[in-house]
PDB file of C-alpha atoms in Angstrom:
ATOM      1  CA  UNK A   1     -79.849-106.650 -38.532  1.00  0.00           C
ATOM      2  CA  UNK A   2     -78.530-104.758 -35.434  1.00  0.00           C
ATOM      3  CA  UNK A   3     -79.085-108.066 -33.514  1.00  0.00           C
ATOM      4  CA  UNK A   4     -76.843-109.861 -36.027  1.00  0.00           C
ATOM      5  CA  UNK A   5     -74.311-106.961 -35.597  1.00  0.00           C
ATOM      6  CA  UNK A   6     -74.358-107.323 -31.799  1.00  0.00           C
ATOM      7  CA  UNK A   7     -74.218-111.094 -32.556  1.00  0.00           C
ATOM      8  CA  UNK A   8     -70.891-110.940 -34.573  1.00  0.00           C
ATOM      9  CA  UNK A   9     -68.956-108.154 -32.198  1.00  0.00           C
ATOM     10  CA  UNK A  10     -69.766-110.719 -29.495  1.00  0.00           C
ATOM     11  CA  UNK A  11     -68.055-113.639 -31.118  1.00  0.00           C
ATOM     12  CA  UNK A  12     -65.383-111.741 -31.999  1.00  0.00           C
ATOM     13  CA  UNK A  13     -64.966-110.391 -28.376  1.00  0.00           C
ATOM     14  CA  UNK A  14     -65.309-113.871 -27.035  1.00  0.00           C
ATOM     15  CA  UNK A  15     -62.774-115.127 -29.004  1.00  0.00           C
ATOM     16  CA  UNK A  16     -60.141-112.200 -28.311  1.00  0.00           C
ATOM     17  CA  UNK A  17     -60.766-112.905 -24.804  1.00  0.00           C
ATOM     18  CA  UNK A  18     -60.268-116.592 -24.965  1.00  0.00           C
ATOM     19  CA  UNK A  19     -56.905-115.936 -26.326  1.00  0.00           C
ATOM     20  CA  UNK A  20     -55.615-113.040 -23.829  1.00  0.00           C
ATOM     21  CA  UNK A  21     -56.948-115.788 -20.974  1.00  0.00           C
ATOM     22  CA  UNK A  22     -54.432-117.842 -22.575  1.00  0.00           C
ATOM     23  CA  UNK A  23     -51.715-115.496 -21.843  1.00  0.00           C
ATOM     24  CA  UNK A  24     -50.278-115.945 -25.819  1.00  0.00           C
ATOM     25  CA  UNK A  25     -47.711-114.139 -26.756  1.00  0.00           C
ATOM     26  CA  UNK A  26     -48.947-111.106 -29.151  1.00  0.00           C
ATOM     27  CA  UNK A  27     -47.992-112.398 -32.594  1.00  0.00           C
ATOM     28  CA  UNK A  28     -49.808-115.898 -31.668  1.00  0.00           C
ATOM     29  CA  UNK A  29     -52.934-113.982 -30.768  1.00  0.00           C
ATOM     30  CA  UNK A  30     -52.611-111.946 -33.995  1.00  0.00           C
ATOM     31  CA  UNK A  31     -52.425-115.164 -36.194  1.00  0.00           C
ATOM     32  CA  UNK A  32     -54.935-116.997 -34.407  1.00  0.00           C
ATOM     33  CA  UNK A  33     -57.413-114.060 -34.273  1.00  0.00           C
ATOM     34  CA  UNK A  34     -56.408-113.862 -37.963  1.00  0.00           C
ATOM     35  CA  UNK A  35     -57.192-117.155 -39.303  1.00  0.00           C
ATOM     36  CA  UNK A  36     -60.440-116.753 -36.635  1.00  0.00           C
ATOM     37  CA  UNK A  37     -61.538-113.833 -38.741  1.00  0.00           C
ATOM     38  CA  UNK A  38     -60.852-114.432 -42.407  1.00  0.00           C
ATOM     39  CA  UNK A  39     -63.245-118.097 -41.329  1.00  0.00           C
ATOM     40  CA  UNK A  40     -65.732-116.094 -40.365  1.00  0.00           C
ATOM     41  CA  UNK A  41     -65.832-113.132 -42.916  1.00  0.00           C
ATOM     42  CA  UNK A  42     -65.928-116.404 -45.125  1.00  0.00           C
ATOM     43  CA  UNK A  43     -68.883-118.248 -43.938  1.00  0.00           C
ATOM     44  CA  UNK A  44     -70.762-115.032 -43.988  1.00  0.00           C
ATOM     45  CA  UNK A  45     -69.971-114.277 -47.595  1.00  0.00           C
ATOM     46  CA  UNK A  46     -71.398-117.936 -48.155  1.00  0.00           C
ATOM     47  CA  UNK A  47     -74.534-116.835 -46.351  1.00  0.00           C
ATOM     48  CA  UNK A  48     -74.947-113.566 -48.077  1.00  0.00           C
ATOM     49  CA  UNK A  49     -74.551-114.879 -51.639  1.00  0.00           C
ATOM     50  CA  UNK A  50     -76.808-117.726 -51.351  1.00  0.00           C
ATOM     51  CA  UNK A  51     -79.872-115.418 -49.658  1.00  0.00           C
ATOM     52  CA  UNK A  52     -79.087-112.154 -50.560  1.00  0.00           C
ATOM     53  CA  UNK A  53     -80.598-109.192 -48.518  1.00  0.00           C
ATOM     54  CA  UNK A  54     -84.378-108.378 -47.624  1.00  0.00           C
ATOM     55  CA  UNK A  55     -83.958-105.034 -48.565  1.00  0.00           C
ATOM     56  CA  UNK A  56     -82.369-101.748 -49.678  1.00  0.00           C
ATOM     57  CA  UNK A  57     -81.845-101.259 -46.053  1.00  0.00           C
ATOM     58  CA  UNK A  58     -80.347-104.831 -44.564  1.00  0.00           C
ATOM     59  CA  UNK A  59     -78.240-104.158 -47.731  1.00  0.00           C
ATOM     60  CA  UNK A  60     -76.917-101.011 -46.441  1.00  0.00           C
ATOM     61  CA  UNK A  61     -76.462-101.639 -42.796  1.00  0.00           C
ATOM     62  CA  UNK A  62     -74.371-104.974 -43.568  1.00  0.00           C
ATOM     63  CA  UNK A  63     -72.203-103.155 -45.590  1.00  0.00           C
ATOM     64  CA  UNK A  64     -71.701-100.043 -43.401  1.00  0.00           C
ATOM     65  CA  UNK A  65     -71.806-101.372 -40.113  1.00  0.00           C
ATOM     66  CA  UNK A  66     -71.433-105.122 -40.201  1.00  0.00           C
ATOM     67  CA  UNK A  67     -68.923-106.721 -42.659  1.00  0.00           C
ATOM     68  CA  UNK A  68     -66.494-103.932 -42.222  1.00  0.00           C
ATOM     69  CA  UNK A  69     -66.660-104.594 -38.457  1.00  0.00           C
ATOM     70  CA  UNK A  70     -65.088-108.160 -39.116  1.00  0.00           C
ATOM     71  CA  UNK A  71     -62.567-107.194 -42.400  1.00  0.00           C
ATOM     72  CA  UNK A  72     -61.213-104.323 -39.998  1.00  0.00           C
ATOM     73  CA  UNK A  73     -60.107-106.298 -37.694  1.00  0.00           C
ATOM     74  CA  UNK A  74     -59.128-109.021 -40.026  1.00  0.00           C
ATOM     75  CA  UNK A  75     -56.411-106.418 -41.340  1.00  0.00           C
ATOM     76  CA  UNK A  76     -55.677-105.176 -38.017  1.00  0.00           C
ATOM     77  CA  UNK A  77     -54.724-108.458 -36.464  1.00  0.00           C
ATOM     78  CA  UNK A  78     -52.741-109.269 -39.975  1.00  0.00           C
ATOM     79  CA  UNK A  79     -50.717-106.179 -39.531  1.00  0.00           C
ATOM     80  CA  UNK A  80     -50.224-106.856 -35.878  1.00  0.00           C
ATOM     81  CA  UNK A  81     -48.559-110.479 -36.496  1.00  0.00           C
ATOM     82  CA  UNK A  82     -46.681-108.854 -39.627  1.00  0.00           C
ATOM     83  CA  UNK A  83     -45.122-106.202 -37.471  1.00  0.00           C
ATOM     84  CA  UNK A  84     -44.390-108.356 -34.576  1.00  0.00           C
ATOM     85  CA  UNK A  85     -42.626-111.039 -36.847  1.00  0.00           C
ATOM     86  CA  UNK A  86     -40.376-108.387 -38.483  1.00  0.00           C
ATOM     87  CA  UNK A  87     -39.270-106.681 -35.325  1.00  0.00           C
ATOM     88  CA  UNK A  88     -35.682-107.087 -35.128  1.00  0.00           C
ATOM     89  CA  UNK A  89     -35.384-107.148 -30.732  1.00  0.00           C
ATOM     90  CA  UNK A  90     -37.612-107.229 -28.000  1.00  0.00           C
ATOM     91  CA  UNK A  91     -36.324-104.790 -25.841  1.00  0.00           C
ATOM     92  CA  UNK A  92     -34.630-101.654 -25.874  1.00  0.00           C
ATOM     93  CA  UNK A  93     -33.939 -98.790 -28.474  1.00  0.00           C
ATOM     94  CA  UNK A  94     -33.700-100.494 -31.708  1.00  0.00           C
ATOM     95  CA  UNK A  95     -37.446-101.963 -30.140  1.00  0.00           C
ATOM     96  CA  UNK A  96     -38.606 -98.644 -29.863  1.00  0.00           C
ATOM     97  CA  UNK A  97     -37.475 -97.044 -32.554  1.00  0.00           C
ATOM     98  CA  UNK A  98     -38.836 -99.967 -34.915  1.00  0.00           C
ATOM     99  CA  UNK A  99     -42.065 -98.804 -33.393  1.00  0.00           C
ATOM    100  CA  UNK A 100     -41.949 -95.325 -33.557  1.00  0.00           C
ATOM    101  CA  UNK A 101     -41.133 -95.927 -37.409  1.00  0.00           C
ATOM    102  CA  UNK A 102     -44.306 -98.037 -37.493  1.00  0.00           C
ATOM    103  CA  UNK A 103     -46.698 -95.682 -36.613  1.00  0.00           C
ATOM    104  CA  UNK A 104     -44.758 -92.401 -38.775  1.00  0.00           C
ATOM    105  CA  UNK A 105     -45.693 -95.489 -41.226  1.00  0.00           C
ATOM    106  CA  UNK A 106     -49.325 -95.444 -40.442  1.00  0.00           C
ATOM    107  CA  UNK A 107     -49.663 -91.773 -40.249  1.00  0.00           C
ATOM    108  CA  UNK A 108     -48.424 -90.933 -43.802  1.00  0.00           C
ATOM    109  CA  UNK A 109     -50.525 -93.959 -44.603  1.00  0.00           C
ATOM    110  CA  UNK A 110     -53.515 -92.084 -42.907  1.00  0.00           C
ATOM    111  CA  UNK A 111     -52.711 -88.564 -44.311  1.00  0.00           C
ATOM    112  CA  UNK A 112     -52.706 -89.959 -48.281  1.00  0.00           C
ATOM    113  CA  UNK A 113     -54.965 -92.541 -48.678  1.00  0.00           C
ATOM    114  CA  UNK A 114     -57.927 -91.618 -45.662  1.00  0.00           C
ATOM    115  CA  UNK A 115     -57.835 -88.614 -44.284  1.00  0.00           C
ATOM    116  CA  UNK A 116     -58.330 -86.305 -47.540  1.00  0.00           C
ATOM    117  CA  UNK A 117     -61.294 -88.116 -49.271  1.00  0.00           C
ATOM    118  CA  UNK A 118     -64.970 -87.002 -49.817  1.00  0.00           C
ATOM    119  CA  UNK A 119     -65.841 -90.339 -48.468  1.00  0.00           C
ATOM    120  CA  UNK A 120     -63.753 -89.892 -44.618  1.00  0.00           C
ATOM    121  CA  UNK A 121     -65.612 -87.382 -44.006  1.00  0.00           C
ATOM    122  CA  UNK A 122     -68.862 -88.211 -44.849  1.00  0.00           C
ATOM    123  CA  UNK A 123     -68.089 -91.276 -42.825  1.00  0.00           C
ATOM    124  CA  UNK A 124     -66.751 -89.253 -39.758  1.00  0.00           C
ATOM    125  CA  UNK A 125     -69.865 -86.836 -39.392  1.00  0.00           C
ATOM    126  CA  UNK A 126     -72.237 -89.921 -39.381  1.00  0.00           C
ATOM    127  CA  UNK A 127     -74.205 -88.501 -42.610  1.00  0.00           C
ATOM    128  CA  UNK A 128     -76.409 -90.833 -44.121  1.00  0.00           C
ATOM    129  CA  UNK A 129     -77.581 -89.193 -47.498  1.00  0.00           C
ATOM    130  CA  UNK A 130     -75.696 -91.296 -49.778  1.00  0.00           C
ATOM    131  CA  UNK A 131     -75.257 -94.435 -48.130  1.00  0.00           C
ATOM    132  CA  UNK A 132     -78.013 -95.647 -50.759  1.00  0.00           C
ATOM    133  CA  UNK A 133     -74.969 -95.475 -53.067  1.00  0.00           C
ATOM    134  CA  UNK A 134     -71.917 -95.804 -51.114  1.00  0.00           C
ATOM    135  CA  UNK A 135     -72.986 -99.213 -49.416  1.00  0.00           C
ATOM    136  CA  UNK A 136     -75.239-101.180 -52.002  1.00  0.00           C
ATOM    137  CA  UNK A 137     -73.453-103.552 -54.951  1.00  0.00           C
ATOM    138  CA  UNK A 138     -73.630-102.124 -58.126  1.00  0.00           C
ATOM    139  CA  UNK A 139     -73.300 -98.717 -57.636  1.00  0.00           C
ATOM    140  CA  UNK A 140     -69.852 -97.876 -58.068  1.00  0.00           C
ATOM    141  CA  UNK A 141     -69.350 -94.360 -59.914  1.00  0.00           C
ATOM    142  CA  UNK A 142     -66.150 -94.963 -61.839  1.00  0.00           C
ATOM    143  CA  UNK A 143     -66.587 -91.103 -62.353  1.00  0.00           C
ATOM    144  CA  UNK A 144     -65.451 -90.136 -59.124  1.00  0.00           C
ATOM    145  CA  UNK A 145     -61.710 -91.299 -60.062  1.00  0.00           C
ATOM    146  CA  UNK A 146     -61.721 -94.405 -57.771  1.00  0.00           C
ATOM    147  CA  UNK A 147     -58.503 -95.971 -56.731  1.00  0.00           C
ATOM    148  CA  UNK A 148     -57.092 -99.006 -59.420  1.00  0.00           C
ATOM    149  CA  UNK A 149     -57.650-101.641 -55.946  1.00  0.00           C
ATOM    150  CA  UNK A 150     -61.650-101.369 -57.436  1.00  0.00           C
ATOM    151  CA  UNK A 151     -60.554-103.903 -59.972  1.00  0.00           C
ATOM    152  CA  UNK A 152     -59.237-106.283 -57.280  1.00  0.00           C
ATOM    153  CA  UNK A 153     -62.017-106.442 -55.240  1.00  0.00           C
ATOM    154  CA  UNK A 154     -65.026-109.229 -55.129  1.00  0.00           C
ATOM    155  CA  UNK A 155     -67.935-107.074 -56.276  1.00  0.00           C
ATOM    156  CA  UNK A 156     -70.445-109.785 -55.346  1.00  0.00           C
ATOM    157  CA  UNK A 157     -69.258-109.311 -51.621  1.00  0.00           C
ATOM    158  CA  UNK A 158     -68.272-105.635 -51.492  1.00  0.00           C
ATOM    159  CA  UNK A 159     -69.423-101.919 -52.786  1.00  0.00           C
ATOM    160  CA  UNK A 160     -65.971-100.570 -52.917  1.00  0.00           C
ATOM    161  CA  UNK A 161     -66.840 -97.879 -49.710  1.00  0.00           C
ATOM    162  CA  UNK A 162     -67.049-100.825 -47.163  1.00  0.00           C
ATOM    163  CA  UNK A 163     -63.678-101.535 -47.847  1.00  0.00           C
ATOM    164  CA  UNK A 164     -62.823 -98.094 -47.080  1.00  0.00           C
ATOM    165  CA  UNK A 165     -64.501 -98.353 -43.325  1.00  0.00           C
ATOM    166  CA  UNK A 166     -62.971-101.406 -42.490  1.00  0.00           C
ATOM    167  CA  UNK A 167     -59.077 -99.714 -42.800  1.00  0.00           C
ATOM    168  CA  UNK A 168     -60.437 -96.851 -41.081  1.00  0.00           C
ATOM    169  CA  UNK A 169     -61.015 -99.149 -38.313  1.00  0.00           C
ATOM    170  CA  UNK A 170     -58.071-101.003 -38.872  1.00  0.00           C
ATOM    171  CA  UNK A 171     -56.360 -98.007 -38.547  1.00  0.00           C
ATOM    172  CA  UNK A 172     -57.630 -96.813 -35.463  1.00  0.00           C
ATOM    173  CA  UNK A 173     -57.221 -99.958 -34.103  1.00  0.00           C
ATOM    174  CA  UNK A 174     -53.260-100.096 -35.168  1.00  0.00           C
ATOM    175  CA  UNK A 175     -52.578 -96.526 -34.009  1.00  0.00           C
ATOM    176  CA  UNK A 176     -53.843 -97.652 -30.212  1.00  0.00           C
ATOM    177  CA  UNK A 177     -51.639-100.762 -30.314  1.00  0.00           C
ATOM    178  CA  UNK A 178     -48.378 -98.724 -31.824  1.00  0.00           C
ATOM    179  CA  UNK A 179     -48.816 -96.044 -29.186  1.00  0.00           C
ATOM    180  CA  UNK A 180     -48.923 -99.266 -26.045  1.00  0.00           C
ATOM    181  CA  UNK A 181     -45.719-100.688 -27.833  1.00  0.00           C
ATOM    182  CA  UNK A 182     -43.976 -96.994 -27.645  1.00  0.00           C
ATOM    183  CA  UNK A 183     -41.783 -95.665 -24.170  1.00  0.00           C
ATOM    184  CA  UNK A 184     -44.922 -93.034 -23.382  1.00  0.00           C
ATOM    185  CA  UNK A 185     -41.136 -90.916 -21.702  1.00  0.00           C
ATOM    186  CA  UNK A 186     -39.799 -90.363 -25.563  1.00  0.00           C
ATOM    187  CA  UNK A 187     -43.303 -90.480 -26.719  1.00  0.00           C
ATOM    188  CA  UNK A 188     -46.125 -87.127 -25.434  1.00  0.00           C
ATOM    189  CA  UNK A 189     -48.747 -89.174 -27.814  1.00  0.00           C
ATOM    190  CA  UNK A 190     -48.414 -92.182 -25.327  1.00  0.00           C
ATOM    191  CA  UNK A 191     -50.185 -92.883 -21.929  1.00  0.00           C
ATOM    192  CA  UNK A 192     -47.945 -93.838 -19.163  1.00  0.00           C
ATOM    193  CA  UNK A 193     -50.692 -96.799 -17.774  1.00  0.00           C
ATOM    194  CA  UNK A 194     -49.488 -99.843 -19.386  1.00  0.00           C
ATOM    195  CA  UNK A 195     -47.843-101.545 -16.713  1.00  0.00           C
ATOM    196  CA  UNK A 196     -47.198-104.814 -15.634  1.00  0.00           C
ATOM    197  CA  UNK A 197     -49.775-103.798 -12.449  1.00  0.00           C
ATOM    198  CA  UNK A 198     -52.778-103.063 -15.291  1.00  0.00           C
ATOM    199  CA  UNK A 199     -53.026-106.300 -16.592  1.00  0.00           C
ATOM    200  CA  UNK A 200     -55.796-107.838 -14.820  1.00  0.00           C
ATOM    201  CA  UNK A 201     -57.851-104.661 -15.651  1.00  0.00           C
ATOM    202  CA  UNK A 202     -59.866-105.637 -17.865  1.00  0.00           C
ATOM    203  CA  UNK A 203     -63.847-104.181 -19.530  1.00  0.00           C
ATOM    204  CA  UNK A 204     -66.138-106.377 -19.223  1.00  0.00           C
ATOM    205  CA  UNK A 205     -69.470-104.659 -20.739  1.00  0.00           C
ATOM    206  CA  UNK A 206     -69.851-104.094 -24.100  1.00  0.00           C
ATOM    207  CA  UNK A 207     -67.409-102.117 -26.442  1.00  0.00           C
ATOM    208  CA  UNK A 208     -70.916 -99.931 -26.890  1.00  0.00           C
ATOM    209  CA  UNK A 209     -71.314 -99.349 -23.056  1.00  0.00           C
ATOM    210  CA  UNK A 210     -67.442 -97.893 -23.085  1.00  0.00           C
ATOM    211  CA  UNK A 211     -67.662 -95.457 -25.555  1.00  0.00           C
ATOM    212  CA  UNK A 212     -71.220 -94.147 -23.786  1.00  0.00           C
ATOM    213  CA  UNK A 213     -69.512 -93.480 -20.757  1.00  0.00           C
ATOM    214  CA  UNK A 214     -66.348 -91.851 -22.082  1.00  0.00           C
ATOM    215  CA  UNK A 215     -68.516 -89.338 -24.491  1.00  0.00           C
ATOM    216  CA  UNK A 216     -70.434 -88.840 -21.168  1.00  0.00           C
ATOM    217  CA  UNK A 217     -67.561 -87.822 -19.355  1.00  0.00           C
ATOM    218  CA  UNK A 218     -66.023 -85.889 -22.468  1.00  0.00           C
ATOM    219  CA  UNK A 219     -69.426 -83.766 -22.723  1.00  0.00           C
ATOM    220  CA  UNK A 220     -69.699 -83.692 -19.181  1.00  0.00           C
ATOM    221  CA  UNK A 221     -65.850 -81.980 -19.057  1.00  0.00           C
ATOM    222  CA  UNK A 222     -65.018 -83.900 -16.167  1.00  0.00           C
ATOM    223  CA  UNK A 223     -61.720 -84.374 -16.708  1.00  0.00           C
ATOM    224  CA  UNK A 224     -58.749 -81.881 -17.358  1.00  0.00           C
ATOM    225  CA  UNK A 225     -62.292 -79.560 -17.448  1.00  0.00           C
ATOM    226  CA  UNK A 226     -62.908 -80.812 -21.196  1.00  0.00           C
ATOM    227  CA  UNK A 227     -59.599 -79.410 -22.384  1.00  0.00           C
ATOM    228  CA  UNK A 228     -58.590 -83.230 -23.639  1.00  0.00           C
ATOM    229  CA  UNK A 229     -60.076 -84.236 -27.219  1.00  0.00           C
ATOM    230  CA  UNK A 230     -62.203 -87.248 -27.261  1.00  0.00           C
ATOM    231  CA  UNK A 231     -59.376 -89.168 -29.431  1.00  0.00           C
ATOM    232  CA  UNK A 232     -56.986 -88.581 -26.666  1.00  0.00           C
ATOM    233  CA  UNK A 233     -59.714 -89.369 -23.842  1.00  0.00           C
ATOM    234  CA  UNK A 234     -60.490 -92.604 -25.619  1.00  0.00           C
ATOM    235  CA  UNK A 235     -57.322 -93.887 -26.646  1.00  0.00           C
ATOM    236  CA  UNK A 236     -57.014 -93.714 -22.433  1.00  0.00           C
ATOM    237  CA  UNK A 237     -59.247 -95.729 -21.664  1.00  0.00           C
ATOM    238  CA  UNK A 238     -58.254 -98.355 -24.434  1.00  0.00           C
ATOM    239  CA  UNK A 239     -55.173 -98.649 -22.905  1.00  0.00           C
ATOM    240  CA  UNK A 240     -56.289 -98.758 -19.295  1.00  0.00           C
ATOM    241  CA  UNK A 241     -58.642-101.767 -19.942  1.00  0.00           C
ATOM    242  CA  UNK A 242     -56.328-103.482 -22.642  1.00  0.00           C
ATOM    243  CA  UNK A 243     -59.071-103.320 -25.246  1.00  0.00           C
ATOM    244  CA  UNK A 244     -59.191-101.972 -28.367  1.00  0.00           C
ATOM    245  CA  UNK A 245     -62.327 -99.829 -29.553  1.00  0.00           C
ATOM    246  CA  UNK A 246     -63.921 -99.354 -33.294  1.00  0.00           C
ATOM    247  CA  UNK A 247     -64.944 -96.290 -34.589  1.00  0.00           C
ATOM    248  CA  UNK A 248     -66.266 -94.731 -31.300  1.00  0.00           C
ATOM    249  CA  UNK A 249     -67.419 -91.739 -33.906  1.00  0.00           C
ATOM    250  CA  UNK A 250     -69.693 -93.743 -35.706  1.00  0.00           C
ATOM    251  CA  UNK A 251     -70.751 -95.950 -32.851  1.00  0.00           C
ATOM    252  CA  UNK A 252     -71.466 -92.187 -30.803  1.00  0.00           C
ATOM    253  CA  UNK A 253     -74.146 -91.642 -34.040  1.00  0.00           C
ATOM    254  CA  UNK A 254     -75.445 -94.912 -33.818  1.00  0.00           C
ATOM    255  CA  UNK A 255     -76.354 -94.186 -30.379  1.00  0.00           C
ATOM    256  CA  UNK A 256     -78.122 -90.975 -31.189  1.00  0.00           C
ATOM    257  CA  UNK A 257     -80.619 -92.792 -32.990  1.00  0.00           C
ATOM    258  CA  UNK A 258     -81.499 -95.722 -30.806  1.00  0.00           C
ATOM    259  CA  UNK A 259     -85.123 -96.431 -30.042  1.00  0.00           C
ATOM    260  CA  UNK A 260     -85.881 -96.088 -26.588  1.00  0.00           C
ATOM    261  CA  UNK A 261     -83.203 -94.628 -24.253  1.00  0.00           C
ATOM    262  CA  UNK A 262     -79.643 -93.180 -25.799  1.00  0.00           C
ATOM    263  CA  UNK A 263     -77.954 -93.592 -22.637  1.00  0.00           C
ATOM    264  CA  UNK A 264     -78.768 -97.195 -21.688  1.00  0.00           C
ATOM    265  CA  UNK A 265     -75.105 -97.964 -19.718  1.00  0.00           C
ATOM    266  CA  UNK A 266     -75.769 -94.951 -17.535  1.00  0.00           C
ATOM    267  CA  UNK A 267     -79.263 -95.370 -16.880  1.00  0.00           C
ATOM    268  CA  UNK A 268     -78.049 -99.093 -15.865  1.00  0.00           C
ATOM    269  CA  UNK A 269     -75.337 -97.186 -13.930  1.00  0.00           C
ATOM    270  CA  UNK A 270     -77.856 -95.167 -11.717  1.00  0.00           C
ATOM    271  CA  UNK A 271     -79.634 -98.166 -11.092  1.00  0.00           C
ATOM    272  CA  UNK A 272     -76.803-100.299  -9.843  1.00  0.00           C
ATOM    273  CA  UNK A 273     -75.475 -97.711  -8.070  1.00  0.00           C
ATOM    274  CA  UNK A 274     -78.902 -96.315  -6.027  1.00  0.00           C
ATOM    275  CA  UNK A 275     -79.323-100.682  -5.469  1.00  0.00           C
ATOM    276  CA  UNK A 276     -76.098-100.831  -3.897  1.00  0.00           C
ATOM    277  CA  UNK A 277     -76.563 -98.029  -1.864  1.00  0.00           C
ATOM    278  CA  UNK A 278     -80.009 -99.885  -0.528  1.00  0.00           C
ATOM    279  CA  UNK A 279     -78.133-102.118   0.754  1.00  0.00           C
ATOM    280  CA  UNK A 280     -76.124-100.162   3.582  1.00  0.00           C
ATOM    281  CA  UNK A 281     -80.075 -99.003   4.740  1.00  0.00           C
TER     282      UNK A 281
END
């Protein structure tokens, strides 16, 4: 199942970068990556309802890891076009304050509906002791006082919690984007590194290899000594390379358990780096 994961992140990443090569405006990407996503989260539903899972565990690993992976951005890229579209200018202060508005949007968003449920923080400390409920169909506890959007939902495609990672990531996602649409001068949040001069830096590994090397360098405390968080540290590099990451939290726990090395980008890294040093010998 981790194979189909990778799979599906690489199509996805493919087809984000076939439209950046294209040099579309934003709100084109956003619609086309939109229409490119609900497709796919689609023909997967098709798939899933006609074979079903293996097990207890493909169960639970497509609905924590792999179908909110593609609705996440599927409501990230739909907010993106729907913000574009309604922005009244494309330059100045009315521009920047429509965006600054946006994201005190998101975080009041973020403060009443995510951030103060059970369920965000289970998610955020990468606990697995209840995943056996929160990401298998049928196991909705109406007890716990769910919110009335349970009723609207497909339960033969979701278990109510997987729609609740795929906003987080949505989120996350949005907050990046508001922040490189935002003058980083009236803006501390912002990272002054979004210039016309950055945009052919681009990442080319994987999103996996990224976040590897920035926890490395957060645990490492190699820059500003460790005083910067590893939100802050992240949503640097995002914007340096122009790409947007998932939850690096989750993705960080993910790589804690890996068979075989944990640190697969840097062990790759040493290697490169020693071969290339060969070759001045």
């Amino acid at each position: 199942m981790e194979i189909v994961l990778n799979k599906v992140l690489s199509e996805i990443q493919r087809q984000e970068d076939k439209l950046s090569s294209q040099m579309m405006q934003t709100a084109n990407e956003a619609y086309q990556m939109t229409l490119f996503l609900k497709e796919m989260l689609f023909t997967i539903k098709m798939k899933v309802l006609q074979t079903g899972f293996k097990n207890e565990q493909q169960e639970i690993i497509f609905f924590k890891n792999i179908k909110p992976q593609i609705l996440g951005k599927l409501i990230y890229y739909n907010k993106v076009f729907r913000i574009e579209t309604t922005c009244p200018v494309s330059t100045g202060r009315i521009h920047q304050s429509y965006f600054e508005n946006q994201l005190k949007i998101l975080k009041s968003e973020y403060k009443e509906s995510i951030s103060n449920e059970d369920f965000y923080r289970y998610y955020r400390a990468g606990r697995t002791d209840r995943d056996h409920s929160y990401f298998r169909l049928g196991k909705i506890n109406y007890h716990d006082g769910l919110k009335s959007n349970v009723f609207e939902i497909d339960l033969s495609f979701s278990t109510y919690y997987d729609n609740k990672v795929a906003h987080i990531i949505a989120n996350e996602l949005l907050y990046t984007f508001l922040l490189t649409k935002i003058n980083p001068e009236k803006n501390p949040d912002a990272i002054s590194i979004n210039g016309d001069g950055n945009k052919d830096i681009s990442w080319t590994n994987s999103q996996n290899a990224l976040i590897e090397l920035i926890y490395a360098l957060y645990a490492s405390k190699s820059i500003a000594y460790g005083k910067i968080g590893i939100r802050k540290l992240a949503l640097i590099f995002q914007i340096l390379f122009r790409t947007p990451l998932n939850d690096i939290h989750h993705s960080f726990h993910r790589m804690k358990t890996r068979a075989g090395s944990r640190t697969v980008f840097l062990d790759q890294l040493k290697i490169s780096l020693e071969e290339y040093m060969d070759k001045d010998l």
